[in-house]
mmCIF file of N, CA and C in Angstrom:
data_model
loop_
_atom_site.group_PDB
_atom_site.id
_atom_site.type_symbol
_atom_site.label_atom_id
_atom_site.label_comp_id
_atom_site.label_asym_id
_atom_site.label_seq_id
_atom_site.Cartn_x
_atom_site.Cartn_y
_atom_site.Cartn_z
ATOM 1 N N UNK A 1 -5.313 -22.326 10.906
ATOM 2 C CA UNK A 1 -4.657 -21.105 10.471
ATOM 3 C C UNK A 1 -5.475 -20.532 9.305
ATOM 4 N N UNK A 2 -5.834 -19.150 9.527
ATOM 5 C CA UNK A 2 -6.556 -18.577 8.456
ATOM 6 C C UNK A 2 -5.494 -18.278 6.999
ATOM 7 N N UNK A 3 -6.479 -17.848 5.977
ATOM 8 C CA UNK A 3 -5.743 -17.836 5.159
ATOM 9 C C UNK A 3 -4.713 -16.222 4.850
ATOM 10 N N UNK A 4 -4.892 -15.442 6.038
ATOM 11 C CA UNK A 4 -4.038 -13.937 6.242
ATOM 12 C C UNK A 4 -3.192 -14.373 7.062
ATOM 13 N N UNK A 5 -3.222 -15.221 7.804
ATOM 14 C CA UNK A 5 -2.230 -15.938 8.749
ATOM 15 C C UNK A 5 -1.693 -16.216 8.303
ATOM 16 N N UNK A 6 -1.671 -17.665 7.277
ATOM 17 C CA UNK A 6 -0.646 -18.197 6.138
ATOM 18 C C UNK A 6 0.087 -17.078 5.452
ATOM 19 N N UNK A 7 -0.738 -16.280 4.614
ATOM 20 C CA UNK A 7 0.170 -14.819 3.910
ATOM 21 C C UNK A 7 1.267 -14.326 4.368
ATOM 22 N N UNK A 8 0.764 -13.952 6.139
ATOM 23 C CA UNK A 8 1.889 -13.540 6.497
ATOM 24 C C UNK A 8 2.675 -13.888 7.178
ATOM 25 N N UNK A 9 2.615 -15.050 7.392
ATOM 26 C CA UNK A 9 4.065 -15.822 7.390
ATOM 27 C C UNK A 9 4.900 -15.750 6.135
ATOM 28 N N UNK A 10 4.110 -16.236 5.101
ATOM 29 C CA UNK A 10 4.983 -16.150 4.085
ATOM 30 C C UNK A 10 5.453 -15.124 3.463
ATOM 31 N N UNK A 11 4.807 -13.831 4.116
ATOM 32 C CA UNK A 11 5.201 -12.642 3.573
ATOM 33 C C UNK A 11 6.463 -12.195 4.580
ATOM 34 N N UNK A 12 6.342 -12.929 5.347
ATOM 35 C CA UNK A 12 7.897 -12.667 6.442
ATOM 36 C C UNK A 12 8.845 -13.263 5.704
ATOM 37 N N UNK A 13 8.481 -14.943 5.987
ATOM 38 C CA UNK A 13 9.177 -15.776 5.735
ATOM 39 C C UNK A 13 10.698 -15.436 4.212
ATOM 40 N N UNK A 14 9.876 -14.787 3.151
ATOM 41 C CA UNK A 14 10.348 -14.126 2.290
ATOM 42 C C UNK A 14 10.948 -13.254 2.415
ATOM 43 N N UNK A 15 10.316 -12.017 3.123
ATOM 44 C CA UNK A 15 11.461 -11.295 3.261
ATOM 45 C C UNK A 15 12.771 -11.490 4.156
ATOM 46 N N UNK A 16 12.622 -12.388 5.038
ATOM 47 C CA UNK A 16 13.748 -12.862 6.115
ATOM 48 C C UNK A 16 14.640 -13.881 4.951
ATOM 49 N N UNK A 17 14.345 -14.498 3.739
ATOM 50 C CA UNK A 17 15.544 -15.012 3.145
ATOM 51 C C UNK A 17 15.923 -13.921 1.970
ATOM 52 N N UNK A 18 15.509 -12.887 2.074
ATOM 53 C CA UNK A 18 16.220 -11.824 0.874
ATOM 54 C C UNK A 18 16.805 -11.224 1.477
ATOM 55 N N UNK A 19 16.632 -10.854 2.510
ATOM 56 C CA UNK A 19 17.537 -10.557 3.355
ATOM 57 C C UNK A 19 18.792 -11.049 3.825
ATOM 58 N N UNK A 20 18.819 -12.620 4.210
ATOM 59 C CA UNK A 20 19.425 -13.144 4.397
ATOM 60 C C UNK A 20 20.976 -13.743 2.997
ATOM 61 N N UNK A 21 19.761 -13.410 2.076
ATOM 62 C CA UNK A 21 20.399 -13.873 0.611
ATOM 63 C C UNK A 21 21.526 -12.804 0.102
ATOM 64 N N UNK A 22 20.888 -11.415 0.588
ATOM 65 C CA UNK A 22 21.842 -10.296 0.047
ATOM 66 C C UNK A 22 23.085 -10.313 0.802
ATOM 67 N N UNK A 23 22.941 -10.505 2.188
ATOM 68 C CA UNK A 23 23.741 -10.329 3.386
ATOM 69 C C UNK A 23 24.932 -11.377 3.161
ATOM 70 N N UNK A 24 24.482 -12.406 2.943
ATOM 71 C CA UNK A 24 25.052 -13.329 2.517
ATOM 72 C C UNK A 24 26.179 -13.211 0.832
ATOM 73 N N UNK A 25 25.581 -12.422 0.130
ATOM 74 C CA UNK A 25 26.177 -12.041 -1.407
ATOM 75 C C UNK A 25 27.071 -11.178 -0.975
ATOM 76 N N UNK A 26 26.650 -10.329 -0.077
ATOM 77 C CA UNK A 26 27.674 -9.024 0.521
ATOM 78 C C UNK A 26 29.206 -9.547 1.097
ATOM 79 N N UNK A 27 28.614 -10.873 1.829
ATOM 80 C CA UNK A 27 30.129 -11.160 2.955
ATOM 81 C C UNK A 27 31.024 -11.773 1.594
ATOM 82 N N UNK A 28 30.655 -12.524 0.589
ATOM 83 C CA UNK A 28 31.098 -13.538 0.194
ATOM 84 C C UNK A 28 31.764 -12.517 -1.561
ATOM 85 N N UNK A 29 31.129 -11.553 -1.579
ATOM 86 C CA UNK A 29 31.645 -10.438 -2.421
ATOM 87 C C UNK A 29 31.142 -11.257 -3.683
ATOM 88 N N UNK A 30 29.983 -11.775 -4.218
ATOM 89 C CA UNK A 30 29.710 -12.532 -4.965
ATOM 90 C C UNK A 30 28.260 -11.744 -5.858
ATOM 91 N N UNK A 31 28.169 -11.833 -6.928
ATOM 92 C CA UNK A 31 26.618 -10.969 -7.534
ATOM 93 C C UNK A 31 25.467 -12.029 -7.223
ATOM 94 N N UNK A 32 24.509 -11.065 -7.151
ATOM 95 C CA UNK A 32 22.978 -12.009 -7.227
ATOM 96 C C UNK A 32 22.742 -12.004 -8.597
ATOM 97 N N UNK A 33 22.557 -13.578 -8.665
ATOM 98 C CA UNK A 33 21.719 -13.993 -9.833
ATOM 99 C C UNK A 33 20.727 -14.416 -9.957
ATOM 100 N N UNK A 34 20.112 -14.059 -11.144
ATOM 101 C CA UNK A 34 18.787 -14.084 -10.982
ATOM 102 C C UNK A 34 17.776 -14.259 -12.436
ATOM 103 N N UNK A 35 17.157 -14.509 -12.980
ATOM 104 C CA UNK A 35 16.225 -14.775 -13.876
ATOM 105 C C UNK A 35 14.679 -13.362 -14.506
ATOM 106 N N UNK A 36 14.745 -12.687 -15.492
ATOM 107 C CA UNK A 36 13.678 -12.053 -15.761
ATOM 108 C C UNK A 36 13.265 -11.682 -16.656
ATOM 109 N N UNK A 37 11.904 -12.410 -17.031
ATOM 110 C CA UNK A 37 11.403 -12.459 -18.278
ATOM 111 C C UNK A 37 12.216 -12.731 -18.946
ATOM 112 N N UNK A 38 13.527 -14.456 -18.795
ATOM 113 C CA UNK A 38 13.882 -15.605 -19.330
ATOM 114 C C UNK A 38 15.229 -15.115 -19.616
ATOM 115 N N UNK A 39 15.834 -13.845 -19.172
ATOM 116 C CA UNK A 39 17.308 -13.154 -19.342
ATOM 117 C C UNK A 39 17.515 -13.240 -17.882
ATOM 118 N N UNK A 40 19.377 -14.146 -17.970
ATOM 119 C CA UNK A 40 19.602 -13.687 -16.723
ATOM 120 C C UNK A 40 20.667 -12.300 -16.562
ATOM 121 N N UNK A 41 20.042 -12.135 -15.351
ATOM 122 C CA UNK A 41 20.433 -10.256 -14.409
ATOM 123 C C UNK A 41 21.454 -10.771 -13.403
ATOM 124 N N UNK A 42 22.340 -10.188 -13.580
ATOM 125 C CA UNK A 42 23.406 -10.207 -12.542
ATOM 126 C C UNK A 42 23.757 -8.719 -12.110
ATOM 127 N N UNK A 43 23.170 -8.763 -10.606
ATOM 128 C CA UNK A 43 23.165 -7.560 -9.405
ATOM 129 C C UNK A 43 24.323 -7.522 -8.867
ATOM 130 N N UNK A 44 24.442 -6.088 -8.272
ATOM 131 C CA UNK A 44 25.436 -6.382 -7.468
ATOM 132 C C UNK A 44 24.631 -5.972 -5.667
ATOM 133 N N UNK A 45 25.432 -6.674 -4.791
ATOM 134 C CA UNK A 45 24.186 -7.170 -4.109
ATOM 135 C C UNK A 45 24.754 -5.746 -3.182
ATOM 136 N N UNK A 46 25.211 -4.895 -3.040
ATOM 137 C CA UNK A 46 25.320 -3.499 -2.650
ATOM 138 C C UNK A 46 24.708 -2.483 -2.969
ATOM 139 N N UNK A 47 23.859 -2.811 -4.282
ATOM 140 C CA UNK A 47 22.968 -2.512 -4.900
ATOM 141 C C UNK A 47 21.034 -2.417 -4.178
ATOM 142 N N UNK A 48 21.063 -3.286 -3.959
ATOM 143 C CA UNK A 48 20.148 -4.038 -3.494
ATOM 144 C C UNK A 48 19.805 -3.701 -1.790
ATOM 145 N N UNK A 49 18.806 -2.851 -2.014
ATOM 146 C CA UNK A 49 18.568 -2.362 -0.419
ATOM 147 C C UNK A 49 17.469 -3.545 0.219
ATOM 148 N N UNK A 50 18.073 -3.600 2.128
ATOM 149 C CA UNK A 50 17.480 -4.673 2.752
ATOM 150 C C UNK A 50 16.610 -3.902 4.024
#
């Protein structure tokens, strides 16, 4: 496997669990949390386009 091969898997791979992560925050009516530059951010995951 080349190394653009690897990328983009993992460039799927990623977006198929943020996806999965929001979708998931949505059913369960729960915020995304999250970490940035060492403050945590709490989203609301309706917010958050997929």
């Amino acid at each position: 496997m080349s190394n653009e091969e690897f990328e983009e898997k993992m460039r799927v791979g990623l977006q198929l669990t943020h996806q999965r992560l929001v979708e998931q925050k949505r059913r369960d009516h729960e915020m995304l949390i999250f970490s940035e530059n060492g403050q945590i951010k709490y989203v609301d995951p309706f917010t958050i386009e997929i």
